[in-house]
Short mmCIF file of C-alpha atoms in Angstrom, two decimals:
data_model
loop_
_atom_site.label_atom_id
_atom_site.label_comp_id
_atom_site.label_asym_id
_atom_site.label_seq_id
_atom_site.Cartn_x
_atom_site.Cartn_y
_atom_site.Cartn_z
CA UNK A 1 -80.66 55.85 44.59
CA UNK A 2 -78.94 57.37 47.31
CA UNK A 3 -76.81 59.44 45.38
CA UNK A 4 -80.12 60.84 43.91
CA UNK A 5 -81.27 61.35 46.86
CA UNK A 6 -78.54 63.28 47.87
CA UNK A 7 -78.26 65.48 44.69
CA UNK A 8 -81.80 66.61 45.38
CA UNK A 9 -80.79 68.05 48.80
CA UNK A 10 -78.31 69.59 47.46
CA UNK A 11 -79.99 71.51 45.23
CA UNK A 12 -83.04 72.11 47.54
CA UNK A 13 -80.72 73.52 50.15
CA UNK A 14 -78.91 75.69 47.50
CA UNK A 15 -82.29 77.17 45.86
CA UNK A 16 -83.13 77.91 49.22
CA UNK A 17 -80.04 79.71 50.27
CA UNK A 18 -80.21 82.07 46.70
CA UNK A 19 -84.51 82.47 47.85
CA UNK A 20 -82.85 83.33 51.36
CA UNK A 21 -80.41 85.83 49.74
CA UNK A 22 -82.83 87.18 47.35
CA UNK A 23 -85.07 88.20 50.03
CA UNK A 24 -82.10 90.29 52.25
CA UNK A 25 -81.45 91.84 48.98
CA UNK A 26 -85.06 92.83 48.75
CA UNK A 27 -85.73 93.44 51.98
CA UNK A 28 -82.36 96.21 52.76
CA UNK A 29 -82.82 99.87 51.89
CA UNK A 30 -80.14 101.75 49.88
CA UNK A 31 -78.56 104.66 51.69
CA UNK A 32 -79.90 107.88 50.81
CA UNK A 33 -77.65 110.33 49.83
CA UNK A 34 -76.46 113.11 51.66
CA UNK A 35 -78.56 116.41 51.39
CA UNK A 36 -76.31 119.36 51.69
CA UNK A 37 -77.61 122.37 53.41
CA UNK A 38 -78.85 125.01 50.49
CA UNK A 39 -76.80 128.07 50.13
CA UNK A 40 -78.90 131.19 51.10
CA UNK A 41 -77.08 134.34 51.63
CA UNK A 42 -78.94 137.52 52.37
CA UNK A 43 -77.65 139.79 49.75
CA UNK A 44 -76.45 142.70 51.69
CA UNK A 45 -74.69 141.09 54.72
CA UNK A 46 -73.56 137.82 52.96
CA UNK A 47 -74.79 135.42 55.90
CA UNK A 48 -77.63 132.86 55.78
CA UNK A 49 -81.15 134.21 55.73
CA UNK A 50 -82.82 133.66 58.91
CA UNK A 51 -85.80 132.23 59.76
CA UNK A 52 -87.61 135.82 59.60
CA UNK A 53 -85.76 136.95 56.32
CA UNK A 54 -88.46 139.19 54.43
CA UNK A 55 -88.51 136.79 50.79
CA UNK A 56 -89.29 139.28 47.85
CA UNK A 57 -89.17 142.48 49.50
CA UNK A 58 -87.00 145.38 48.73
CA UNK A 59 -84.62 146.33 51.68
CA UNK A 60 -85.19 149.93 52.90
CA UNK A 61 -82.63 152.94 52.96
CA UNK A 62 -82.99 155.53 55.50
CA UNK A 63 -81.22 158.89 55.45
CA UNK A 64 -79.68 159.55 59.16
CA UNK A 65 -78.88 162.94 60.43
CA UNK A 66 -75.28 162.45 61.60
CA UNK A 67 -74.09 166.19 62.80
CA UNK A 68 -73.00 166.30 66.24
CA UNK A 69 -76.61 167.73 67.45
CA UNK A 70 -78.28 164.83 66.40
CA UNK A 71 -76.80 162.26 68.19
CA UNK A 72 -77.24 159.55 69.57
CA UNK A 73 -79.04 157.86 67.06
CA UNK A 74 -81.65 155.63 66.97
CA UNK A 75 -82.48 152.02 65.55
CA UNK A 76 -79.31 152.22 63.47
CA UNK A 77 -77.31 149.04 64.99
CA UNK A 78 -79.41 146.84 63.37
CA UNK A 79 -79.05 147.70 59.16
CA UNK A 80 -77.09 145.52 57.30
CA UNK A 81 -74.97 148.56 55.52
CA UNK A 82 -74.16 152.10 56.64
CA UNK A 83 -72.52 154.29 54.06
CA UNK A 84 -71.62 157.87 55.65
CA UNK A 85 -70.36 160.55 53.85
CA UNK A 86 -69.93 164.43 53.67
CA UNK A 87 -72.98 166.30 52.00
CA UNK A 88 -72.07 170.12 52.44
CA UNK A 89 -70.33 172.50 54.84
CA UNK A 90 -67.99 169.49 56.30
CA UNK A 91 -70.73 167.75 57.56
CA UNK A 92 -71.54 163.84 57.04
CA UNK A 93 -74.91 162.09 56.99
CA UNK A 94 -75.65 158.32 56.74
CA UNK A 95 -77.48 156.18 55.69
CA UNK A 96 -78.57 153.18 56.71
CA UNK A 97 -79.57 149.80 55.08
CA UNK A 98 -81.99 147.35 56.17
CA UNK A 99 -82.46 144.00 54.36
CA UNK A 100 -85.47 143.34 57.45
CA UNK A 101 -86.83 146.16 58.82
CA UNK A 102 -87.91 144.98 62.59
CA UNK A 103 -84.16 144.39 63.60
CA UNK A 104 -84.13 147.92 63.65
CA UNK A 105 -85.89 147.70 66.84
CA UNK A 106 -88.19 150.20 67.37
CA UNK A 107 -87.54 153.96 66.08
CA UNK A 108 -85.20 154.84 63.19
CA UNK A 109 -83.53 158.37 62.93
CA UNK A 110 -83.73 161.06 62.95
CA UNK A 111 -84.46 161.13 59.43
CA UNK A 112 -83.19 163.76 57.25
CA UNK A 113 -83.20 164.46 53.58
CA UNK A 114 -81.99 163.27 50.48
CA UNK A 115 -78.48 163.47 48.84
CA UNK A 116 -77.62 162.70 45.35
CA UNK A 117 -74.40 160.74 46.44
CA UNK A 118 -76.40 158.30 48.97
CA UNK A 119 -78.53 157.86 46.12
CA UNK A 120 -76.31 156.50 43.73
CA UNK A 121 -75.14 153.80 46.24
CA UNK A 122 -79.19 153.21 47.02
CA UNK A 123 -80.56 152.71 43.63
CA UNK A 124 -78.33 149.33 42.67
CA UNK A 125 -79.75 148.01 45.56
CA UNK A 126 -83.63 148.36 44.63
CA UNK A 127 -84.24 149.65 47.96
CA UNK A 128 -86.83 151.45 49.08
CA UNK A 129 -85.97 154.95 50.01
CA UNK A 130 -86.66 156.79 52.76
CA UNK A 131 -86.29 160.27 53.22
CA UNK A 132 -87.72 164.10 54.34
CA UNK A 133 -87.17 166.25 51.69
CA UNK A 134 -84.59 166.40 49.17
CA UNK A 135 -81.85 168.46 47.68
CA UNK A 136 -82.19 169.84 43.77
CA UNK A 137 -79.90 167.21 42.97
CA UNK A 138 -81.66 164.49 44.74
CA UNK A 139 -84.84 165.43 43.66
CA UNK A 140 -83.97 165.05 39.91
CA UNK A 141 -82.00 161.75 39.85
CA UNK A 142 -84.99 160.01 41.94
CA UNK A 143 -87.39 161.58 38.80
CA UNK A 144 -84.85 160.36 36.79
CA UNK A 145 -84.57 157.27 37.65
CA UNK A 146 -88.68 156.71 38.20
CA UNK A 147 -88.63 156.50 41.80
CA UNK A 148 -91.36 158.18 42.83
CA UNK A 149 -93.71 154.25 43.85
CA UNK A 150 -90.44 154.00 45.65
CA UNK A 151 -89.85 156.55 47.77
CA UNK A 152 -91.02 157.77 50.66
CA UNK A 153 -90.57 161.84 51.22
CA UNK A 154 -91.97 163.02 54.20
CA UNK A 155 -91.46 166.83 52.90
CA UNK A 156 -95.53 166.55 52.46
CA UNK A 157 -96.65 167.01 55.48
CA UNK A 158 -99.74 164.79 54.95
CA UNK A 159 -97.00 162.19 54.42
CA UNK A 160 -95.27 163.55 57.31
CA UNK A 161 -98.07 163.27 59.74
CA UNK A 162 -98.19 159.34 58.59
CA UNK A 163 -94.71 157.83 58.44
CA UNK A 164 -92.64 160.26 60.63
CA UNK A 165 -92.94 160.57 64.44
CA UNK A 166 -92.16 163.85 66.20
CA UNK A 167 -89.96 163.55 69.61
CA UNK A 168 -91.75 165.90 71.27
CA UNK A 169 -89.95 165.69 74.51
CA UNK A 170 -85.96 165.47 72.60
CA UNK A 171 -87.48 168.43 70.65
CA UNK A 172 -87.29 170.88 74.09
CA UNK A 173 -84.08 170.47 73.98
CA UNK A 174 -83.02 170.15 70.36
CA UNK A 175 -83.50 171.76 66.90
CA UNK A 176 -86.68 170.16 65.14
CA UNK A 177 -85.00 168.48 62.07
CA UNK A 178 -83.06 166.51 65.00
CA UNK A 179 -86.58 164.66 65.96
CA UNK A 180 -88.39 163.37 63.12
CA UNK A 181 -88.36 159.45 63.21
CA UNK A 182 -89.89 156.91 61.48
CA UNK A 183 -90.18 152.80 62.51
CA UNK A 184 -90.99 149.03 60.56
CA UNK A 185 -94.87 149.77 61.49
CA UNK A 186 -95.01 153.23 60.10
CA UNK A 187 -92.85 152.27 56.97
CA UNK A 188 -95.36 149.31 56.48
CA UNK A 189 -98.48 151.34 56.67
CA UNK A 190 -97.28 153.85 54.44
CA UNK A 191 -96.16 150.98 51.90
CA UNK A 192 -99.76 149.82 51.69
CA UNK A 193 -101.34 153.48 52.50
CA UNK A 194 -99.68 155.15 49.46
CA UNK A 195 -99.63 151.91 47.07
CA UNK A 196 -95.62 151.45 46.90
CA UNK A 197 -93.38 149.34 45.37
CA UNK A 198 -92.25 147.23 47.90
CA UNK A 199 -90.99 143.92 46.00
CA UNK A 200 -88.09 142.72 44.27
CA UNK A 201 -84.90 141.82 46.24
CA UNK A 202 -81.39 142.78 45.07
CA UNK A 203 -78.40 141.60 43.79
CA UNK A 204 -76.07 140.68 46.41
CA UNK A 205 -73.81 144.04 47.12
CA UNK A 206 -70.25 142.39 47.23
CA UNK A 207 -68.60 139.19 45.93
CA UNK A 208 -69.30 137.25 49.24
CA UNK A 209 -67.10 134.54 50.60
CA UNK A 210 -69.64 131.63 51.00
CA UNK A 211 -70.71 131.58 54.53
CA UNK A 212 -69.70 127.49 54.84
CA UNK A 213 -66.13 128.97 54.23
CA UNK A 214 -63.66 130.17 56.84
CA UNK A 215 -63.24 133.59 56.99
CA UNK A 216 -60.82 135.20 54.19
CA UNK A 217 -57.90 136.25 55.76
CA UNK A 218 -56.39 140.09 55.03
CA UNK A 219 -52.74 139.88 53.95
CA UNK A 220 -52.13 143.19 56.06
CA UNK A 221 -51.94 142.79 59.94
CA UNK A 222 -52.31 145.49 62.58
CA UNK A 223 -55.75 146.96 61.71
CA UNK A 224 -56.62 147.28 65.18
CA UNK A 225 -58.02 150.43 64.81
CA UNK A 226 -58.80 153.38 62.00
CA UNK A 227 -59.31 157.06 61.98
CA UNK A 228 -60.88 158.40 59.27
CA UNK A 229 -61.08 162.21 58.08
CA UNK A 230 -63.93 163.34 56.31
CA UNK A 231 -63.53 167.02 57.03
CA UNK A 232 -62.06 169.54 59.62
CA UNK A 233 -64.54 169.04 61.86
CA UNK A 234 -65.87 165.36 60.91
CA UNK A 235 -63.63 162.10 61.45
CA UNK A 236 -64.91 158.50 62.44
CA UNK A 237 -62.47 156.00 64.60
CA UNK A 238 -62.97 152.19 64.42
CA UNK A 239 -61.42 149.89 67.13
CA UNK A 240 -61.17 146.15 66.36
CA UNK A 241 -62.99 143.68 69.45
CA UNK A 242 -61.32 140.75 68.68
CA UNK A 243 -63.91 138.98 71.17
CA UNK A 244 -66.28 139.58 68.60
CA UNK A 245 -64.27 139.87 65.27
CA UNK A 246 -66.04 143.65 64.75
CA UNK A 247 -65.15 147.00 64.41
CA UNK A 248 -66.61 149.44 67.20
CA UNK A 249 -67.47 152.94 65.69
CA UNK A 250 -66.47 156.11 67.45
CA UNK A 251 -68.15 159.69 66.11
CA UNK A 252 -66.46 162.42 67.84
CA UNK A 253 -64.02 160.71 69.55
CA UNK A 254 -66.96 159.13 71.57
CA UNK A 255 -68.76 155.52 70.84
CA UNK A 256 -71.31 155.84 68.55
CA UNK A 257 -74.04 154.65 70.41
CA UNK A 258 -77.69 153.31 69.68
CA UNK A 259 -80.07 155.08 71.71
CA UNK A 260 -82.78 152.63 71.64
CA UNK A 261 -80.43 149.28 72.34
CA UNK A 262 -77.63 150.96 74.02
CA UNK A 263 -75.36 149.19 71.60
CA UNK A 264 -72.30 150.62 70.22
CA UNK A 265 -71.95 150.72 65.96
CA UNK A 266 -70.45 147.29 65.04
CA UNK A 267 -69.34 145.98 61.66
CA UNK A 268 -66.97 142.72 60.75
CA UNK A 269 -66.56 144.96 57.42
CA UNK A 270 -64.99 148.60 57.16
CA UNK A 271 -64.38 149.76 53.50
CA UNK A 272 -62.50 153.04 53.00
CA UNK A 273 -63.62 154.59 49.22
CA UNK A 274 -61.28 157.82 48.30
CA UNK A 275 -62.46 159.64 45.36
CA UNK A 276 -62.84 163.25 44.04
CA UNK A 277 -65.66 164.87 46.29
CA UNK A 278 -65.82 168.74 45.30
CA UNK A 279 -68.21 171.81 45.97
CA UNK A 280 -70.84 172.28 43.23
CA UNK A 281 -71.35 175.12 41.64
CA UNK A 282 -74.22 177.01 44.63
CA UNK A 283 -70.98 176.63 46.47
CA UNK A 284 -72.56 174.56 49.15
CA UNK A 285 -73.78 171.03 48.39
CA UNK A 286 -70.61 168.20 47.58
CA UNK A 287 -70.62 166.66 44.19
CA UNK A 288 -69.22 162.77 44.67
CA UNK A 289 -67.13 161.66 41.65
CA UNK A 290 -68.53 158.09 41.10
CA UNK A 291 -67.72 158.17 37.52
CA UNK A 292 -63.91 156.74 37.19
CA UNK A 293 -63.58 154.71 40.68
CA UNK A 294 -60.43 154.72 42.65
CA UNK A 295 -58.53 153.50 45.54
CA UNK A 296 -59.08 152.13 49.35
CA UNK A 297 -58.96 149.68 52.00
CA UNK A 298 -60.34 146.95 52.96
CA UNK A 299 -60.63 145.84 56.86
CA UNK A 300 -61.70 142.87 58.34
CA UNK A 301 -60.17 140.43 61.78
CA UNK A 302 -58.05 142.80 62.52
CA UNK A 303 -56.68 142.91 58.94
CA UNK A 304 -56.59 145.03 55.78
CA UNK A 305 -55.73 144.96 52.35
CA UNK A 306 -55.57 148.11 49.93
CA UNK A 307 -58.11 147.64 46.89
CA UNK A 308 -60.03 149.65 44.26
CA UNK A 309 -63.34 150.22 43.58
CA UNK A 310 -65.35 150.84 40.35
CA UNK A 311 -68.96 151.93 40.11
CA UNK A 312 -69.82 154.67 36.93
CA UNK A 313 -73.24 155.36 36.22
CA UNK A 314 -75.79 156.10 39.48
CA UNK A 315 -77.85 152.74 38.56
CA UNK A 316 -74.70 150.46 38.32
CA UNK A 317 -73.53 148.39 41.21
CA UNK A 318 -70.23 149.11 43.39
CA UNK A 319 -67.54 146.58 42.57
CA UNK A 320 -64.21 146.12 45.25
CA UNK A 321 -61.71 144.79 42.75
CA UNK A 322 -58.13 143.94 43.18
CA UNK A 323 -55.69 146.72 43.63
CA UNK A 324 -53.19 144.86 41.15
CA UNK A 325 -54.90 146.11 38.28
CA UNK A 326 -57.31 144.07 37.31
CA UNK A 327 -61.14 144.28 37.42
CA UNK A 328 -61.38 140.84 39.69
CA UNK A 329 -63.72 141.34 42.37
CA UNK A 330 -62.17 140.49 45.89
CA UNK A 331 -64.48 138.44 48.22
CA UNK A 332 -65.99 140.43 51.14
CA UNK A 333 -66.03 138.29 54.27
CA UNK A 334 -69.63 138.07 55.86
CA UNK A 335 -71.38 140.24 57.96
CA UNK A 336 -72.43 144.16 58.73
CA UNK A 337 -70.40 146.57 56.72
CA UNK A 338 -69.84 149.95 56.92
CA UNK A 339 -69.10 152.17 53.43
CA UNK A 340 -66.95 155.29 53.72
CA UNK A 341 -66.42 157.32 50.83
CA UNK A 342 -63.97 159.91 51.55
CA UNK A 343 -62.50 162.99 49.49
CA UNK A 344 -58.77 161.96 47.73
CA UNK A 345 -58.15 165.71 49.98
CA UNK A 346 -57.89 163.58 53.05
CA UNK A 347 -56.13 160.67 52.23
CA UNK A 348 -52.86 161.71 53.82
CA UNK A 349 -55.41 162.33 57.51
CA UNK A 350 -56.34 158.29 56.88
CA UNK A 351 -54.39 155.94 59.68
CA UNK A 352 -55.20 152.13 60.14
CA UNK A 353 -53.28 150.85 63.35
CA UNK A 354 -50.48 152.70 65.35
CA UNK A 355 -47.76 151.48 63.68
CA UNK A 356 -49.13 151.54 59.81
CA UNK A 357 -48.13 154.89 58.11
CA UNK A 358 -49.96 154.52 54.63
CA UNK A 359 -48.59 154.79 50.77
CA UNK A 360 -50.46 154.89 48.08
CA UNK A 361 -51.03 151.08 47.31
CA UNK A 362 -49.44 150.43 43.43
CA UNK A 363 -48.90 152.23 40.53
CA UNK A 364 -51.91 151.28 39.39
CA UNK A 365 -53.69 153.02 42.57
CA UNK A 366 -51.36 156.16 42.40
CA UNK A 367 -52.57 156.55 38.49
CA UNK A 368 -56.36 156.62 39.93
CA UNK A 369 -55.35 158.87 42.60
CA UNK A 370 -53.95 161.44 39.57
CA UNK A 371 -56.65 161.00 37.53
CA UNK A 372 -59.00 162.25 40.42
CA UNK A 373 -56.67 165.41 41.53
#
């Protein structure tokens, strides 16, 4: 009897240590997995999309007067791209690439008119354009190309009168096409005024490194600075800040400054394009050769690397590619960049760092460089 008795404890006391388990086991919640942060690069800078980051929208190009007259500038420190260069007579003219309009900060320009070579780095971006009048050239590839519900001319001057601004007070002292600005508000009011096509956002512009990443670092060192030759009379120097990893723009051989911030051009990207630029045939506007590619450098942290680039047709994208020869597309380190395209004529007038004297990259470089002579 007592052994019965004590088989039935022991199995009461065991049924109720498996209940006792069985209701920890129900009772404890399974750890959730981790959630990795989503990767959300704006396309034209290659860093995350802020909080304010305009979803669906084209960015905007603006054409920038850039002679020596015009300056300083205005609401330029703030686009995401800046591609400068010459359009006729030795002279250069930006423009200027904004993926959000209001970190322009106030007044953009002066605004000036349209070139055929800007356009063919604007249109693989599905930006809208923004411009005041337009050469023959211009004119046709934007007809072309159906951009009429995407551009914004303010040749009209009914259109003038709504999107541009007039500095009265700058004009006193300066020519008039030196004072025509624009701004986010009046862009926006024109967008709905004039029934444009303002969505659709782009591809991304380079072959990012993934802003999670560490920088990619340059196999070159001594990039500290950069002069670069566009003409005679037109040359841009870069000086690296390695306080804040960027590249400090100098026009003139005097910093480039914002007018309405005060700040001086910054990039964490300069790219150095060399192709075939010639006169056309009127003898006065510059015909870019996008057609083949060719050769250039890369800067970034104080680095560089020589590279090509390939574009072709005026819709297709630019593509930096390896300068070994094949068509692999480098990553671009994120951040602002700034876009030179200069004439193969003033290669030998390039110089990156003091103590950097510059041959042509590779044999595969020096065979685009012949093509283009």
């Amino acid at each position: 009897m007592k052994r019965t008795l004590a088989l039935l404890l022991a199995a009461t006391l065991f049924c109720g240590a498996l209940v006792g388990c069985g209701n920890a086991a129900a009772n404890s919640v399974p750890a959730r997995p981790e959630v990795l942060p989503e990767y959300n690069p704006n396309p034209l800078t290659g860093l995350e999309k802020d909080g304010g980051y305009p979803y669906g929208q084209r960015p905007v190009a603006v054409m920038i007067n850039n002679i020596k007259e015009s300056l300083p500038q205005s609401g330029i420190a703030g686009a995401d791209l800046i591609y400068e260069m010459v359009t006729e007579g030795g002279i250069t003219r930006m423009m200027a690439v904004y993926s959000d309009l209001s970190k322009a900060g106030g007044y953009i320009g002066p605004v000036r008119s349209a070139r055929d070579q800007h356009i063919q780095m604007m249109l693989p971006l599905n930006a809208l354009y923004v411009h005041i009048g337009a050469s023959t050239f211009a004119r046709d590839m934007l007809e072309t190309y159906h951009y009429a519900d995407k551009s914004i001319d303010g040749n009209p001057t009914a259109v003038r009168d709504t999107v541009f601004w007039l500095d009265e007070e700058r004009h006193k002292t300066k020519d008039i096409e030196h004072c025509w600005y624009t701004s986010s508000e009046l862009i926006q009011n024109s967008i709905r005024k004039y029934k444009l096509d303002a969505e659709g956002e782009p591809e991304a512009i380079f072959r990012f490194r993934s802003y999670k990443e560490n920088a990619r670092m340059l196999p070159l060192s001594g990039a500290s600075s950069a002069h670069i030759q566009f003409s005679a009379s037109y040359y841009s120097d870069f000086t690296y800040e390695p306080s804040s990893g960027k590249y400090l723009k100098s026009e003139f051989g005097e910093p480039q400054i914002d007018a309405a911030t005060g700040e001086q051009l910054a990039f964490n990207n300069v790219l150095i394009l060399f192709t075939n630029i010639s006169p056309r045939p009127d003898g006065v506007l510059m015909n870019v050769d996008y057609s083949f590619g060719g050769i250039g450098y890369y800067l970034c942290g104080g680095n560089y690397e020589p590279i090509r680039w390939m574009k072709g047709t005026p819709e297709s994208p630019l593509r930096i590619v390896s300068a070994e020869g094949d068509e692999e597309e480098i990553e671009i380190n994120p951040g602002k960049s700034y876009i030179a395209v200069v004439g193969l004529d003033q290669f030998s007038s390039l110089t990156i760092g003091a103590d950097n004297p510059l041959t042509l990259p590779d044999s595969a470089s020096s065979e685009a460089l012949s093509k283009n002579s």
